[in-house]
mmCIF file of C-alpha atoms in Angstrom:
data_model
loop_
_atom_site.group_PDB
_atom_site.id
_atom_site.type_symbol
_atom_site.label_atom_id
_atom_site.label_comp_id
_atom_site.label_asym_id
_atom_site.label_seq_id
_atom_site.Cartn_x
_atom_site.Cartn_y
_atom_site.Cartn_z
ATOM 1 C CA UNK D 7 -18.494 -110.952 30.820
ATOM 2 C CA UNK D 8 -16.010 -108.761 29.293
ATOM 3 C CA UNK D 9 -13.474 -107.473 31.106
ATOM 4 C CA UNK D 10 -12.911 -103.705 30.701
ATOM 5 C CA UNK D 11 -9.326 -102.556 30.855
ATOM 6 C CA UNK D 12 -9.798 -99.607 33.272
ATOM 7 C CA UNK D 13 -6.202 -98.191 32.663
ATOM 8 C CA UNK D 14 -6.826 -98.047 28.956
ATOM 9 C CA UNK D 15 -9.453 -95.742 29.561
ATOM 10 C CA UNK D 16 -8.055 -93.973 31.936
ATOM 11 C CA UNK D 17 -5.078 -93.412 29.169
ATOM 12 C CA UNK D 18 -7.492 -92.075 26.955
ATOM 13 C CA UNK D 19 -9.478 -89.749 29.078
ATOM 14 C CA UNK D 20 -6.184 -88.258 30.184
ATOM 15 C CA UNK D 21 -4.968 -87.643 26.346
ATOM 16 C CA UNK D 22 -8.156 -86.298 25.267
ATOM 17 C CA UNK D 23 -7.824 -83.701 28.408
ATOM 18 C CA UNK D 24 -4.131 -82.865 27.209
ATOM 19 C CA UNK D 25 -5.136 -82.689 23.253
ATOM 20 C CA UNK D 26 -7.697 -80.199 24.745
ATOM 21 C CA UNK D 27 -4.881 -77.983 25.994
ATOM 22 C CA UNK D 28 -2.601 -78.343 23.483
ATOM 23 C CA UNK D 29 -5.151 -77.442 21.032
ATOM 24 C CA UNK D 30 -5.709 -73.827 22.608
ATOM 25 C CA UNK D 31 -3.851 -70.923 23.387
ATOM 26 C CA UNK D 32 -3.535 -69.890 27.362
ATOM 27 C CA UNK D 33 -4.147 -66.381 26.509
ATOM 28 C CA UNK D 34 -5.135 -64.415 23.585
ATOM 29 C CA UNK D 35 -4.524 -60.532 23.847
ATOM 30 C CA UNK D 36 -6.913 -58.716 21.222
ATOM 31 C CA UNK D 37 -6.107 -54.619 21.325
ATOM 32 C CA UNK D 38 -9.147 -52.827 19.555
ATOM 33 C CA UNK D 39 -8.372 -49.641 17.958
ATOM 34 C CA UNK D 40 -5.278 -47.578 16.397
ATOM 35 C CA UNK D 41 -4.179 -46.835 20.204
ATOM 36 C CA UNK D 42 -4.573 -50.466 21.344
ATOM 37 C CA UNK D 43 -2.497 -51.405 18.287
ATOM 38 C CA UNK D 44 0.079 -48.628 19.330
ATOM 39 C CA UNK D 45 -0.097 -50.360 22.937
ATOM 40 C CA UNK D 46 0.765 -54.000 21.960
ATOM 41 C CA UNK D 47 3.589 -52.682 19.431
ATOM 42 C CA UNK D 48 5.237 -51.461 22.327
ATOM 43 C CA UNK D 49 5.235 -54.954 24.464
ATOM 44 C CA UNK D 50 8.221 -56.169 25.585
ATOM 45 C CA UNK D 51 7.493 -60.132 26.557
ATOM 46 C CA UNK D 52 8.233 -60.674 30.232
ATOM 47 C CA UNK D 53 8.240 -64.461 29.739
ATOM 48 C CA UNK D 54 7.675 -67.219 27.122
ATOM 49 C CA UNK D 55 3.974 -68.206 27.207
ATOM 50 C CA UNK D 56 1.671 -69.856 25.319
ATOM 51 C CA UNK D 57 0.269 -66.360 24.180
ATOM 52 C CA UNK D 58 -0.843 -64.673 20.803
ATOM 53 C CA UNK D 59 -1.449 -60.693 20.039
ATOM 54 C CA UNK D 60 -4.079 -59.517 17.564
ATOM 55 C CA UNK D 61 -5.612 -56.009 16.775
ATOM 56 C CA UNK D 62 -8.711 -55.037 15.318
ATOM 57 C CA UNK D 63 -8.781 -51.870 13.369
ATOM 58 C CA UNK D 64 -11.880 -50.674 11.652
ATOM 59 C CA UNK D 65 -11.375 -50.212 7.722
ATOM 60 C CA UNK D 66 -12.262 -46.806 7.081
ATOM 61 C CA UNK D 67 -10.230 -46.307 3.372
ATOM 62 C CA UNK D 68 -7.465 -44.837 5.011
ATOM 63 C CA UNK D 69 -3.705 -45.034 3.496
ATOM 64 C CA UNK D 70 -2.406 -48.608 4.885
ATOM 65 C CA UNK D 71 -0.130 -48.353 7.949
ATOM 66 C CA UNK D 72 3.654 -48.547 7.105
ATOM 67 C CA UNK D 73 4.556 -50.848 9.558
ATOM 68 C CA UNK D 74 3.412 -54.444 11.445
ATOM 69 C CA UNK D 75 1.996 -57.461 9.955
ATOM 70 C CA UNK D 76 -1.397 -56.825 8.157
ATOM 71 C CA UNK D 77 -4.268 -59.172 7.562
ATOM 72 C CA UNK D 78 -6.764 -57.424 5.464
ATOM 73 C CA UNK D 79 -10.656 -58.674 5.402
ATOM 74 C CA UNK D 80 -12.295 -59.458 1.855
ATOM 75 C CA UNK D 81 -15.534 -57.419 1.584
ATOM 76 C CA UNK D 82 -17.483 -60.576 2.749
ATOM 77 C CA UNK D 83 -18.152 -60.921 6.481
ATOM 78 C CA UNK D 84 -16.871 -64.465 6.697
ATOM 79 C CA UNK D 85 -13.502 -64.549 4.575
ATOM 80 C CA UNK D 86 -10.403 -63.049 5.961
ATOM 81 C CA UNK D 87 -7.386 -62.852 3.647
ATOM 82 C CA UNK D 88 -3.898 -63.095 5.036
ATOM 83 C CA UNK D 89 -0.900 -60.938 4.108
ATOM 84 C CA UNK D 90 2.182 -62.536 5.296
ATOM 85 C CA UNK D 91 5.021 -60.528 7.243
ATOM 86 C CA UNK D 92 7.626 -58.739 4.808
ATOM 87 C CA UNK D 93 7.139 -56.540 1.870
ATOM 88 C CA UNK D 94 3.553 -56.395 1.630
ATOM 89 C CA UNK D 95 1.004 -54.925 -1.322
ATOM 90 C CA UNK D 96 -2.341 -53.601 0.203
ATOM 91 C CA UNK D 97 -4.553 -51.213 -1.671
ATOM 92 C CA UNK D 98 -2.054 -50.761 -3.943
ATOM 93 C CA UNK D 99 0.372 -49.219 -1.698
ATOM 94 C CA UNK D 100 3.668 -50.723 -0.628
ATOM 95 C CA UNK D 101 3.966 -51.863 2.979
ATOM 96 C CA UNK D 102 7.230 -52.770 4.562
ATOM 97 C CA UNK D 103 6.928 -55.157 7.641
ATOM 98 C CA UNK D 104 8.850 -54.514 10.701
ATOM 99 C CA UNK D 105 9.641 -57.264 13.344
ATOM 100 C CA UNK D 106 7.963 -56.236 16.706
ATOM 101 C CA UNK D 107 8.927 -57.070 20.237
ATOM 102 C CA UNK D 108 5.947 -59.395 19.789
ATOM 103 C CA UNK D 109 4.192 -60.584 16.646
ATOM 104 C CA UNK D 110 1.144 -58.867 16.267
ATOM 105 C CA UNK D 111 -1.826 -59.774 13.529
ATOM 106 C CA UNK D 112 -3.812 -56.940 12.517
ATOM 107 C CA UNK D 113 -7.637 -57.806 11.635
ATOM 108 C CA UNK D 114 -9.005 -54.808 9.344
ATOM 109 C CA UNK D 115 -12.873 -55.088 10.219
ATOM 110 C CA UNK D 116 -15.077 -53.608 7.029
ATOM 111 C CA UNK D 117 -16.843 -50.444 8.054
ATOM 112 C CA UNK D 118 -19.834 -51.378 6.249
ATOM 113 C CA UNK D 119 -23.214 -51.003 7.962
ATOM 114 C CA UNK D 120 -23.899 -54.536 9.846
ATOM 115 C CA UNK D 121 -25.298 -55.539 13.032
ATOM 116 C CA UNK D 122 -22.474 -55.516 15.489
ATOM 117 C CA UNK D 123 -22.504 -58.915 16.710
ATOM 118 C CA UNK D 124 -22.761 -60.666 13.522
ATOM 119 C CA UNK D 125 -19.611 -58.477 11.738
ATOM 120 C CA UNK D 126 -17.544 -59.265 14.542
ATOM 121 C CA UNK D 127 -17.969 -63.249 14.840
ATOM 122 C CA UNK D 128 -15.611 -64.295 11.920
ATOM 123 C CA UNK D 129 -12.999 -62.304 13.806
ATOM 124 C CA UNK D 130 -13.451 -63.941 17.441
ATOM 125 C CA UNK D 131 -13.463 -67.036 15.080
ATOM 126 C CA UNK D 132 -10.248 -66.094 13.171
ATOM 127 C CA UNK D 133 -8.235 -65.579 16.602
ATOM 128 C CA UNK D 134 -8.638 -69.432 17.256
ATOM 129 C CA UNK D 135 -9.105 -71.087 20.417
ATOM 130 C CA UNK D 136 -7.890 -69.952 23.559
ATOM 131 C CA UNK D 137 -8.621 -70.922 27.352
ATOM 132 C CA UNK D 138 -8.903 -67.270 27.878
ATOM 133 C CA UNK D 139 -8.745 -63.545 26.444
ATOM 134 C CA UNK D 140 -7.652 -60.225 27.077
ATOM 135 C CA UNK D 141 -9.555 -57.509 25.190
ATOM 136 C CA UNK D 142 -7.747 -53.482 25.774
ATOM 137 C CA UNK D 143 -9.237 -50.646 24.082
ATOM 138 C CA UNK D 144 -9.507 -47.049 24.323
ATOM 139 C CA UNK D 145 -12.658 -45.918 24.927
ATOM 140 C CA UNK D 146 -12.271 -42.553 23.319
ATOM 141 C CA UNK D 147 -12.454 -44.161 20.106
ATOM 142 C CA UNK D 148 -16.227 -45.408 18.866
ATOM 143 C CA UNK D 149 -14.885 -48.240 17.173
ATOM 144 C CA UNK D 150 -12.919 -49.601 19.987
ATOM 145 C CA UNK D 151 -15.547 -48.676 22.602
ATOM 146 C CA UNK D 152 -18.381 -50.974 20.764
ATOM 147 C CA UNK D 153 -16.144 -53.472 19.636
ATOM 148 C CA UNK D 154 -14.795 -54.114 23.170
ATOM 149 C CA UNK D 155 -18.740 -54.406 24.417
ATOM 150 C CA UNK D 156 -19.472 -56.642 21.324
ATOM 151 C CA UNK D 157 -16.478 -59.103 22.118
ATOM 152 C CA UNK D 158 -17.343 -59.539 25.462
ATOM 153 C CA UNK D 159 -20.872 -60.415 24.661
ATOM 154 C CA UNK D 160 -19.878 -62.912 22.332
ATOM 155 C CA UNK D 161 -17.406 -64.295 24.560
ATOM 156 C CA UNK D 162 -19.287 -64.464 27.660
ATOM 157 C CA UNK D 163 -22.453 -66.318 25.042
ATOM 158 C CA UNK D 164 -19.740 -68.920 24.758
ATOM 159 C CA UNK D 165 -18.701 -69.145 28.308
ATOM 160 C CA UNK D 166 -14.862 -68.193 27.383
ATOM 161 C CA UNK D 167 -13.408 -66.570 30.528
ATOM 162 C CA UNK D 168 -11.865 -62.777 29.729
ATOM 163 C CA UNK D 169 -10.704 -59.733 31.173
ATOM 164 C CA UNK D 170 -11.832 -56.037 29.592
ATOM 165 C CA UNK D 171 -8.788 -53.516 29.888
ATOM 166 C CA UNK D 172 -10.041 -50.056 29.181
ATOM 167 C CA UNK D 173 -8.382 -46.708 29.308
ATOM 168 C CA UNK D 174 -10.445 -43.881 30.034
ATOM 169 C CA UNK D 175 -10.855 -40.568 27.698
ATOM 170 C CA UNK D 176 -9.580 -37.177 29.636
ATOM 171 C CA UNK D 177 -12.104 -35.887 31.901
ATOM 172 C CA UNK D 178 -12.012 -32.500 30.149
ATOM 173 C CA UNK D 179 -13.218 -34.639 26.782
ATOM 174 C CA UNK D 180 -17.098 -34.944 28.187
ATOM 175 C CA UNK D 181 -18.839 -36.082 25.299
ATOM 176 C CA UNK D 182 -16.006 -38.850 25.186
ATOM 177 C CA UNK D 183 -16.466 -39.280 28.790
ATOM 178 C CA UNK D 184 -19.858 -39.928 28.973
ATOM 179 C CA UNK D 185 -19.752 -42.652 26.025
ATOM 180 C CA UNK D 186 -16.875 -44.516 27.928
ATOM 181 C CA UNK D 187 -18.904 -44.632 31.061
ATOM 182 C CA UNK D 188 -22.002 -46.491 29.045
ATOM 183 C CA UNK D 189 -19.459 -49.124 27.803
ATOM 184 C CA UNK D 190 -18.098 -49.571 31.446
ATOM 185 C CA UNK D 191 -21.606 -49.273 32.916
ATOM 186 C CA UNK D 192 -22.644 -51.929 30.037
ATOM 187 C CA UNK D 193 -19.762 -54.241 31.138
ATOM 188 C CA UNK D 194 -19.848 -54.076 34.713
ATOM 189 C CA UNK D 195 -23.850 -54.487 34.471
ATOM 190 C CA UNK D 196 -23.315 -57.466 32.829
ATOM 191 C CA UNK D 197 -21.099 -58.455 35.506
ATOM 192 C CA UNK D 198 -18.089 -59.057 33.389
ATOM 193 C CA UNK D 199 -14.029 -58.938 34.785
ATOM 194 C CA UNK D 200 -13.268 -55.103 34.042
ATOM 195 C CA UNK D 201 -10.231 -53.048 34.640
ATOM 196 C CA UNK D 202 -10.319 -49.298 33.956
ATOM 197 C CA UNK D 203 -7.240 -46.896 33.356
ATOM 198 C CA UNK D 204 -7.355 -42.992 33.442
ATOM 199 C CA UNK D 205 -5.802 -40.819 31.037
ATOM 200 C CA UNK D 206 -4.566 -37.782 32.267
ATOM 201 C CA UNK D 207 -3.018 -35.326 30.094
ATOM 202 C CA UNK D 208 -1.138 -31.915 30.823
ATOM 203 C CA UNK D 209 -2.661 -28.828 29.540
ATOM 204 C CA UNK D 210 0.589 -27.510 27.753
ATOM 205 C CA UNK D 211 0.338 -28.916 24.186
ATOM 206 C CA UNK D 212 4.126 -29.384 24.133
ATOM 207 C CA UNK D 213 3.980 -31.679 27.141
ATOM 208 C CA UNK D 214 1.278 -33.637 25.385
ATOM 209 C CA UNK D 215 3.073 -35.796 23.385
ATOM 210 C CA UNK D 216 5.517 -36.917 25.343
ATOM 211 C CA UNK D 217 2.800 -37.639 28.202
ATOM 212 C CA UNK D 218 0.985 -39.976 25.625
ATOM 213 C CA UNK D 219 3.996 -41.899 24.716
ATOM 214 C CA UNK D 220 4.636 -42.491 28.271
ATOM 215 C CA UNK D 221 1.076 -43.977 28.850
ATOM 216 C CA UNK D 222 1.461 -46.020 26.070
ATOM 217 C CA UNK D 223 4.738 -47.444 27.459
ATOM 218 C CA UNK D 224 3.061 -48.136 30.885
ATOM 219 C CA UNK D 225 0.045 -49.364 29.301
ATOM 220 C CA UNK D 226 2.106 -52.030 27.382
ATOM 221 C CA UNK D 227 3.712 -53.007 30.511
ATOM 222 C CA UNK D 228 0.071 -53.276 32.147
ATOM 223 C CA UNK D 229 -1.368 -55.292 29.557
ATOM 224 C CA UNK D 230 1.547 -57.990 29.596
ATOM 225 C CA UNK D 231 1.444 -58.107 33.266
ATOM 226 C CA UNK D 232 -2.113 -58.986 33.417
ATOM 227 C CA UNK D 233 -1.649 -61.461 30.441
ATOM 228 C CA UNK D 234 0.879 -62.876 32.740
ATOM 229 C CA UNK D 235 -1.112 -63.339 35.865
ATOM 230 C CA UNK D 236 -3.935 -64.764 33.779
ATOM 231 C CA UNK D 237 -1.990 -67.077 31.831
ATOM 232 C CA UNK D 238 -0.281 -68.384 35.299
ATOM 233 C CA UNK D 239 -3.804 -68.798 36.500
ATOM 234 C CA UNK D 240 -4.531 -71.036 33.510
ATOM 235 C CA UNK D 241 -1.382 -73.002 33.877
ATOM 236 C CA UNK D 242 -2.172 -73.626 37.861
ATOM 237 C CA UNK D 243 -5.572 -75.038 36.689
ATOM 238 C CA UNK D 244 -4.389 -77.204 33.982
ATOM 239 C CA UNK D 245 -2.047 -78.758 36.296
ATOM 240 C CA UNK D 246 -4.439 -79.388 38.864
ATOM 241 C CA UNK D 247 -7.092 -81.064 35.949
ATOM 242 C CA UNK D 248 -4.127 -82.913 34.882
ATOM 243 C CA UNK D 249 -3.395 -84.414 38.625
ATOM 244 C CA UNK D 250 -7.149 -85.076 39.240
ATOM 245 C CA UNK D 251 -7.290 -86.765 35.929
ATOM 246 C CA UNK D 252 -4.111 -89.292 36.865
ATOM 247 C CA UNK D 253 -5.541 -89.986 40.259
#
């Protein structure tokens, strides 16, 4: 009877688990829409972590943004062309890369009519493997609103742990508020992890720009803090699994 070397089998098992973790980020922060990108650009990392930052923008054939790292999708839903940081040429315009507090990869989603879940799949694939995700969106924006729900649906179907962080429109914007409540109700009704924030804008137009800037700074700190808490929980779980694997 052949003797099986259990110790070698245990080492193989531990290496497999370790490799699984090393191939994945602890957390990926996904900002959906222009406001979310503005928030992520203001993030100052609290500590070194295995985290990636992405932003999804809808291609409305507007002039390209003058800042940041851009990734422009082709017309094909399954292909994403990557443009490196630095001096870029996009749609015939010159774009100057700018170093941010965190590296943000911006994915441009074609606005062609397509079933929402279908057109989002390649972007979820592009953002890579991660043990958890944080999706942030300003629910005042239709693209951000629908994309948050769609991404959450896709992640839930794949059993990917994720947290949805939503910024509500002001109460005075009744139509936008109603649309936002639909998205929130959809997520809550599906049992998703959701955190919402109110947007309060002063009545005086002269004060609104300052208030909006303060709001973006606040949301940047909130998103980074939540991401840090998620990665801390992930690290504890990874440690516990490795301890069990070595017993």
